[in-house]
Every structure is written in structure tokens, then in C-alpha cells.
Coordinates of C-alpha atoms in Angstrom, one line a residue:
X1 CA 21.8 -7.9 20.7
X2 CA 23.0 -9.1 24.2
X3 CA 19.4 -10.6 26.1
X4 CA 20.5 -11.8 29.1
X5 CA 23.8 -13.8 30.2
X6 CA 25.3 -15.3 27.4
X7 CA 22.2 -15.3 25.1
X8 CA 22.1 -13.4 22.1
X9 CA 19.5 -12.8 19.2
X10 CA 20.1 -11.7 15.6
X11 CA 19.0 -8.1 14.9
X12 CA 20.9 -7.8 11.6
X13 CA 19.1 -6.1 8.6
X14 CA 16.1 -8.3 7.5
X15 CA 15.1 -9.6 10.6
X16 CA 11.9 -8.8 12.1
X17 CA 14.4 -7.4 14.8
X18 CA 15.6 -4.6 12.8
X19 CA 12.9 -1.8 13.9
X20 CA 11.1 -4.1 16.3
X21 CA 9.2 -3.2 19.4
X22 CA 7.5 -5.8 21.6
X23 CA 3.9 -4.8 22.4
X24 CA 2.1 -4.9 26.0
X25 CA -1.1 -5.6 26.0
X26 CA -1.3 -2.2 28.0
X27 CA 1.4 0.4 29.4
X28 CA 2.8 -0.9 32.7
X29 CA 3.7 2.4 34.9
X30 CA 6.7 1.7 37.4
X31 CA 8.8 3.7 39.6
X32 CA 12.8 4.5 40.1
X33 CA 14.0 1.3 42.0
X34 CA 11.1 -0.9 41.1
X35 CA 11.8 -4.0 40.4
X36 CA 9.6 -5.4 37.2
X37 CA 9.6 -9.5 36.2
X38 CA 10.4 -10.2 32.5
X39 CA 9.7 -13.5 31.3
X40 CA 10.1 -14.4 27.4
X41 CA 10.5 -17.5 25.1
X42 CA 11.7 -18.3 21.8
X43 CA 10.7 -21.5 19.8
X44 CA 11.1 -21.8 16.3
X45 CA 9.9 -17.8 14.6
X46 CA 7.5 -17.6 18.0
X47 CA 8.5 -15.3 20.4
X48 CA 6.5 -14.1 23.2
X49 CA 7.1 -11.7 26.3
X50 CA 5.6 -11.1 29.7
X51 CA 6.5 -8.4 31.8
X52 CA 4.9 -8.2 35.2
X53 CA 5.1 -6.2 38.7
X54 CA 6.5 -7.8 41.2
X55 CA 3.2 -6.6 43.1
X56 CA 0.8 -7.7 41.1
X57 CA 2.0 -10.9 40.0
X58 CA -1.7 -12.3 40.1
X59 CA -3.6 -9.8 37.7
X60 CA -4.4 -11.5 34.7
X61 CA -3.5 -9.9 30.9
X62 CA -4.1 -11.4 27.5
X63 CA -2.2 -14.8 26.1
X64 CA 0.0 -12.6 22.8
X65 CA 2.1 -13.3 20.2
X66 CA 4.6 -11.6 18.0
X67 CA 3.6 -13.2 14.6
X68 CA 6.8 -12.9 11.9
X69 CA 5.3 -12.3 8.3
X70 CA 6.7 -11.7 4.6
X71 CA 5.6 -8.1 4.9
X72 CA 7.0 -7.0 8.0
X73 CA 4.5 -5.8 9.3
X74 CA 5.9 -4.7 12.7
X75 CA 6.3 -1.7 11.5
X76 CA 2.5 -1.1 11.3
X77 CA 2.3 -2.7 14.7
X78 CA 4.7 0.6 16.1
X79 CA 3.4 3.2 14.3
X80 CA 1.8 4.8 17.1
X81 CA -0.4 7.7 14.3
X82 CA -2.0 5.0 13.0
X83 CA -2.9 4.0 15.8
X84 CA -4.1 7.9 17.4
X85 CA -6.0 8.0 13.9
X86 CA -7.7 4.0 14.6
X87 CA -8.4 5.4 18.3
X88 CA -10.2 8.2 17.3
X89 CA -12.3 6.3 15.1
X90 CA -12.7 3.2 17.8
X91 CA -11.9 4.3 21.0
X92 CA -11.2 0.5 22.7
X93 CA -8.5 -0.3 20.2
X94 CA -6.0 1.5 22.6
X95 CA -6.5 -1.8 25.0
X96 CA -5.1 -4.1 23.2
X97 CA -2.0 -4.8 21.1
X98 CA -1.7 -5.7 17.5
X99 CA -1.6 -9.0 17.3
X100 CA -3.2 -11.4 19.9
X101 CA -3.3 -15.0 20.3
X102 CA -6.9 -15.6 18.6
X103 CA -8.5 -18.5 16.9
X104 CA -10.3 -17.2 13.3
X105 CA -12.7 -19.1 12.1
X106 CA -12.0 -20.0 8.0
X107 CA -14.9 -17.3 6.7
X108 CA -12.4 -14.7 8.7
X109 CA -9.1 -15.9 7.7
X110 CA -10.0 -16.0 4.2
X111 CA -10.3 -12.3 4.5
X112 CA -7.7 -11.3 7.2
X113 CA -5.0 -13.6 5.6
X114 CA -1.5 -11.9 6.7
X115 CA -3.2 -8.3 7.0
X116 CA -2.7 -6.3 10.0
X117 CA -5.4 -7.0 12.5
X118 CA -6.5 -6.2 16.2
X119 CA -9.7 -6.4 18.6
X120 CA -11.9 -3.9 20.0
X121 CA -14.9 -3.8 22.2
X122 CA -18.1 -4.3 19.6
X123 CA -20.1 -1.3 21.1
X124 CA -17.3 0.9 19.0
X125 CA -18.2 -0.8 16.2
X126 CA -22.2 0.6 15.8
X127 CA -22.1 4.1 14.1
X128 CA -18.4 3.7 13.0
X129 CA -18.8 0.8 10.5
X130 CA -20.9 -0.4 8.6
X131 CA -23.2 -3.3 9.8
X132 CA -24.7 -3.7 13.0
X133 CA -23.2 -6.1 16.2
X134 CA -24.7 -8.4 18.2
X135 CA -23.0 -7.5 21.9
X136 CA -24.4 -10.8 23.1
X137 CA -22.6 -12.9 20.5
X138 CA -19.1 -11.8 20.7
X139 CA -17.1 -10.3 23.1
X140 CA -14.6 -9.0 21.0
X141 CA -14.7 -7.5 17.0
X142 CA -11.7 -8.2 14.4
X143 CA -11.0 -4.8 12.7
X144 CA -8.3 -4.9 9.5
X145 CA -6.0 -2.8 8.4
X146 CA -5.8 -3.5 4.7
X147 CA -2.4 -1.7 3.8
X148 CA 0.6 -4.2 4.2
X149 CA 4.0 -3.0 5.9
X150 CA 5.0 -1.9 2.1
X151 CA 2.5 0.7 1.9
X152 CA 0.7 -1.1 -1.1
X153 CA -2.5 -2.7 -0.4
X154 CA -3.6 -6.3 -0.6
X155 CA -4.9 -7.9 -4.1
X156 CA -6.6 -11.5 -2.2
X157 CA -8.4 -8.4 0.5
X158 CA -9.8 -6.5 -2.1
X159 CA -10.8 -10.0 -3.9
X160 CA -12.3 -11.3 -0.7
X161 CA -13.7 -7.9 0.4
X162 CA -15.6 -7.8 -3.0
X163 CA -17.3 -11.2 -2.7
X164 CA -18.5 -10.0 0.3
X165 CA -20.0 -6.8 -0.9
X166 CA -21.6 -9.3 -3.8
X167 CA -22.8 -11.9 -1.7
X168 CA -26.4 -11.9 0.0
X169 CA -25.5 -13.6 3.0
X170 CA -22.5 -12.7 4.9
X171 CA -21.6 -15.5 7.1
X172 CA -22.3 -15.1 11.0
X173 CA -18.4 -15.4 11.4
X174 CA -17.8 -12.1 9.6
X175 CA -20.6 -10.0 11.5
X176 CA -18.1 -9.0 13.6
X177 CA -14.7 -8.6 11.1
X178 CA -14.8 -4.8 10.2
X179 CA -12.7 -3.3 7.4
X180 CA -11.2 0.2 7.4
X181 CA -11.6 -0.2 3.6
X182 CA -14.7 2.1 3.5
X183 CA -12.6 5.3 4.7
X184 CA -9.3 4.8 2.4
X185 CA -8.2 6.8 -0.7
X186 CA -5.2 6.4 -2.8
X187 CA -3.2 9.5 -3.6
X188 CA -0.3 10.1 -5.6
X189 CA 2.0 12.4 -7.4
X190 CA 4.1 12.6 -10.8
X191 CA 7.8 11.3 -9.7
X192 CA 11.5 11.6 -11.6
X193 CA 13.9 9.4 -10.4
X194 CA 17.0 7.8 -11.6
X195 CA 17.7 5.8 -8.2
X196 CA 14.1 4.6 -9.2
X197 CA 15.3 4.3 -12.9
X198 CA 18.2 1.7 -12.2
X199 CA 16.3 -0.7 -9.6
X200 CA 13.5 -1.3 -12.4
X201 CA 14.2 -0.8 -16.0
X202 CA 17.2 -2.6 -17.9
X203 CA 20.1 -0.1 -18.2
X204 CA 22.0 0.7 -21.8
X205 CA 24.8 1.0 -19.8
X206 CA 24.9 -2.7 -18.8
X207 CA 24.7 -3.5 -22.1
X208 CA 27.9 -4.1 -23.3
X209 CA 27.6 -5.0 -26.8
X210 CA 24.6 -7.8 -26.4
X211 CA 21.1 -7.1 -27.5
X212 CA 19.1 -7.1 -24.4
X213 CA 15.6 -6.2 -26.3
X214 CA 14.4 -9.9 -24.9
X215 CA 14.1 -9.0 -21.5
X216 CA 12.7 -5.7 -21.6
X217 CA 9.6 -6.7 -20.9
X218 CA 11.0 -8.0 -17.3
X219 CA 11.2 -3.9 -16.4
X220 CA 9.2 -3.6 -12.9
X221 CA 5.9 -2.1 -13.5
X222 CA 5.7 -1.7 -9.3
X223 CA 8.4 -0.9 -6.4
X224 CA 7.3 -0.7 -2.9
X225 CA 8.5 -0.5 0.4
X226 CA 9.8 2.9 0.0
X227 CA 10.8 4.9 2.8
X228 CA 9.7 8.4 0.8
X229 CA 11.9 10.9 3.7
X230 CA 15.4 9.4 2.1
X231 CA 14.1 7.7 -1.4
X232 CA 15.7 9.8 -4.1
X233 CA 12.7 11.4 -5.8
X234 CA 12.3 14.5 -7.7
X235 CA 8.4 15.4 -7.1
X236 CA 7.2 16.9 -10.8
X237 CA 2.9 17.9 -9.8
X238 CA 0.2 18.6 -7.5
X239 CA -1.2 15.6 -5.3
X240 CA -4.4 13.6 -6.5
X241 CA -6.4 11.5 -6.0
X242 CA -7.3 8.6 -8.3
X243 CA -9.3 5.3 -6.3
X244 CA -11.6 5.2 -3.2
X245 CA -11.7 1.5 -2.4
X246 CA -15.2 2.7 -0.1
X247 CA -17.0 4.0 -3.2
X248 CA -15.3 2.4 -7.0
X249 CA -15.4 -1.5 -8.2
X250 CA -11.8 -3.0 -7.8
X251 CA -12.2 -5.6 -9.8
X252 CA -12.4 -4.3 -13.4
X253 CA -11.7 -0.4 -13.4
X254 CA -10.8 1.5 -16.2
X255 CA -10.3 5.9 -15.7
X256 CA -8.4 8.0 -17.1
X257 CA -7.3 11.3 -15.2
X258 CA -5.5 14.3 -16.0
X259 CA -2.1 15.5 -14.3
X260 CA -0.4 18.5 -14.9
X261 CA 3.3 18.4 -14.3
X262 CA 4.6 21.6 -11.6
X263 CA 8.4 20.6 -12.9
X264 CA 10.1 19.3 -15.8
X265 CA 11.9 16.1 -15.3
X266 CA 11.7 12.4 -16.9
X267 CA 8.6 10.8 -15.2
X268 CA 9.3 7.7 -14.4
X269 CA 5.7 6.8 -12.8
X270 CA 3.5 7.6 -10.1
X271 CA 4.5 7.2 -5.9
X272 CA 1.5 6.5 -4.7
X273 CA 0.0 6.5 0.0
X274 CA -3.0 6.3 0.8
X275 CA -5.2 8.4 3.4
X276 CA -7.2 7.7 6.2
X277 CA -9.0 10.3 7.5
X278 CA -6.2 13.0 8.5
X279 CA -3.7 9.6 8.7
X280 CA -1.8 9.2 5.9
X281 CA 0.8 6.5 5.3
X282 CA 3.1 8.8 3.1
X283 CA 5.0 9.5 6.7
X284 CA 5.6 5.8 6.5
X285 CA 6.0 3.7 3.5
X286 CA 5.0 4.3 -0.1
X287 CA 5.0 2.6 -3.7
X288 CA 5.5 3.6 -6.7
X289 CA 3.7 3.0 -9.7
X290 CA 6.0 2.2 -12.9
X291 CA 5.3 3.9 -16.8
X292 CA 6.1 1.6 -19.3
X293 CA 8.3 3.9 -20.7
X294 CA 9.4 7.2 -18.9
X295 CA 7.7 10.5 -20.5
X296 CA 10.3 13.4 -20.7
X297 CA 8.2 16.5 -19.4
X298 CA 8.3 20.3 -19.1
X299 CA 6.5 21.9 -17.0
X300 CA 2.9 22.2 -17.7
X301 CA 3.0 19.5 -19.4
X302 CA -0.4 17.5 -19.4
X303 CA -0.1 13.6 -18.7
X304 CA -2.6 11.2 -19.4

């Protein structure tokens, strides 16, 4: 994509330039003919971007960054429902952008490792979260968004996220980090795919002749980063729910649920979102969940 004059950047496939949008720390209203200053760098994977009127040139905004991550996690940072369905919850979030250019002390990035994060006022945080705030302590509150850009959630959050819930004293750092955890519930559905099918399991088909048996215990038992609108999927039962990361033990869970099947098909496992209030990141990205083995099922078919 053409910048400026001869200056070009690369917004091929797998570039954080694919799908992505450049945040303001808040909307900048201008009129036909008015003329707006731009001002951006690039060093190494940092970018950042100022854009200023001309007429206010002196009003101050916050230092930000566009941070590049393994989980792509811009597009979290534009998905403007999550952020209606944060707002409702903590009004203040709307002033500020995804990522800003903050210092976290080691307590906090232990926690907030490559998760999405943003700031809000701490006066939103009393009622909505658990925990109270000290307003004279810190001007500002980390809030995290535990669900990567792939739609599955974190393993090292949950981790850190029960050693807190364990621990006695929570360090004075982490008074004001606040978790969405307490609100989020995974949901799935029953799935037959053969798209699915091929991208996971070894095929007979590839065969040709050699014994494969060694390697199929390679078969994925997890795919994410699905876009669910245009993933191949056959849907084969009702939605459930099976984990409520506010209310059950992550770290050694054991339940077994009951799912009839609406259509016959070959289940190939579970696609699983999860909800947040009336948010639910099923209009975004999803993951599926892999069986061992796929279980060839009729409708009404009970699957353990």
C-alpha cells in the first residue's frame, strides 16, 4: 500500500496490515476542506501515528503504540461490539485506545502477558468488578480481555489468574488489573466437517501404500482461528454450555455432559465461542475442539 511519495508498506496476507486499523486515542471530527496533520514513524515492528488539527496543534493526547503480537490481536483492537459490550459494563473505556504506551510493573505483566489490554478511569471499576480501588493511588486501571485474536483463551492467564484467586495477599500492583474473567462462558455445538477433517487428521487417501499408524497420534486435538461465517461446517445440535471460568476450578476439571445431536453427520468435535454478557465472539473468531476419533451420528443420537 502506497503511504506517501514513494514509500510503501507490506499489507500482504499475514501481516499485521491485512485487517488493520490504526486507533486514535479519541475520534477527531473535521470538516470538508480541513486540512488535518498526520505524522507517523516506523522503526523496526513499531509503528506509531499522530494525527492532529491544524487548529489545535497544542492540545495534548496520549503517547500510543501499535504493538505486533503472535495472535494478531488487531482484530480485537477493531472490533467495535466488543467494545459497545466493555462500554456498557465500564463506561471510560470508550477514551482510550487499545493499546497505550504504559509501563507494567512485573506482578501485572505476569498476568497481562500478550492479552488484550486497555485503561479506564478506576471509579468504573467499584460495583463492576470485583475488589475495591483506591482513586488516590492510581489514576488509571488495567482491564484484560482474556480471549486471544484466535478466539481460544489463554492457558498462562487462567494459570496466573488462579494463583491469584489462591493467594492471600494480592500484590498492591494488581489492585488495580481487573479481569473480564468473572463474566465469560464457553459455548459450543456438535460440528461435521470434512474441510475440518483434512487440516487435522492423517488422510487414507495420502497414504499410498506406507503404513502411517506411527503418526496418528500427531492428529490435531485443537484448530482455531476460525472465521465460523465462511468455515465449512455442518452444525449437527443445540448450543450449550460447558465452563464458566467466574464460577469452576481450571486447573483440574473433570464433567461430563450430555448432547443430543439435531442432525446426522460424522462429528468431528466441538466449535467452541465464548459469551460475554449479550457479546459473543462467535461473530468473530472461533475454535474447535477435536474427537480423537470422529463419531458417525443420526439424529438423536446422545454424545457423551
Amino acid at each position: 500500500a502506497l503511504i506517501c511519495a514513494d514509500e510503501y508498506i507490506d499489507t500482504s496476507d499475514n501481516t499485521c496490515w491485512e485487517q488493520g486499523i490504526f486507533p486514535l486515542p479519541y475520534p477527531l471530527r473535521v470538516h470538508e476542506g480541513e486540512i488535518v496533520i498526520v505524522k507517523w514513524t516506523l522503526k523496526g515492528t513499531r509503528f506509531d501515528m499522530v494525527v492532529e488539527n491544524s487548529l489545535n496543534l497544542n492540545e495534548e493526547s496520549p503517547n500510543r503504540e501499535l504493538i505486533t503480537r503472535g495472535e494478531r490481536d488487531y482484530r480485537t483492537m477493531n472490533n467495535d461490539m466488543l467494545l459497545y459490550a466493555i462500554t456498557r459494563l465500564l463506561p471510560s473505556v470508550s477514551r482510550y485506545s487499545w493499546n497505550l504506551d504504559i509501563s507494567l510493573s512485573d506482578e501485572e505483566a505476569s498476568v497481562v502477558r500478550n492479552l488484550p489490554h486497555f485503561l479506564i478511569d478506576p471509579k468504573d471499576i467499584e460495583g463492576a468488578l470485583v475488589g475495591e480501588m483506591d482513586e488516590a493511588n492510581s489514576d488509571l486501571c488495567i482491564i484484560v480481555w482474556p480471549i486471544r485474536a484466535d478466539g481460544s483463551v489463554s492457558e498462562v492467564f487462567l494459570n496466573s489468574l488462579r494463583t491469584l484467586r489462591c493467594g492471600n495477599d494480592v500484590p498492591p500492583s494488581l489492585k488495580y488489573c481487573g479481569f473480564l474473567t468473572d463474566r465469560l462462558s464457553a459455548h459450543g455445538v456438535l460440528v461435521s466437517s470434512s474441510r475440518l477433517s483434512k487440516l487435522t487428521r492423517v488422510q487414507p487417501s495420502s497414504f499410498c501404500g506406507a503404513d502411517l499408524s506411527p503418526i496418528q497420534m500427531y492428529n490435531l486435538l485443537e484448530y482455531r482461528d476460525i472465521d465460523i461465517s465462511t468455515f465449512e461446517h455442518h452444525v449437527c445440535s443445540n448450543d450449550f454450555a460447558f465452563l464458566h471460568l467466574g464460577e469452576e476450578d481450571t486447573e483440574l476439571m473433570s464433567k461430563k455432559i450430555e448432547v443430543r445431536c439435531t442432525n446426522p453427520g460424522l462429528i468431528e468435535g466441538v466449535l467452541y465461542w465464548w459469551q460475554f454478557g449479550n457479546y459473543s465472539t462467535r461473530q468473530d473468531r472461533g475454535a474447535f475442539f477435536i474427537f480423537k476419533e470422529p463419531i458417525a451420528a443420526n439424529a438423536g443420537t446422545v454424545v457423551s
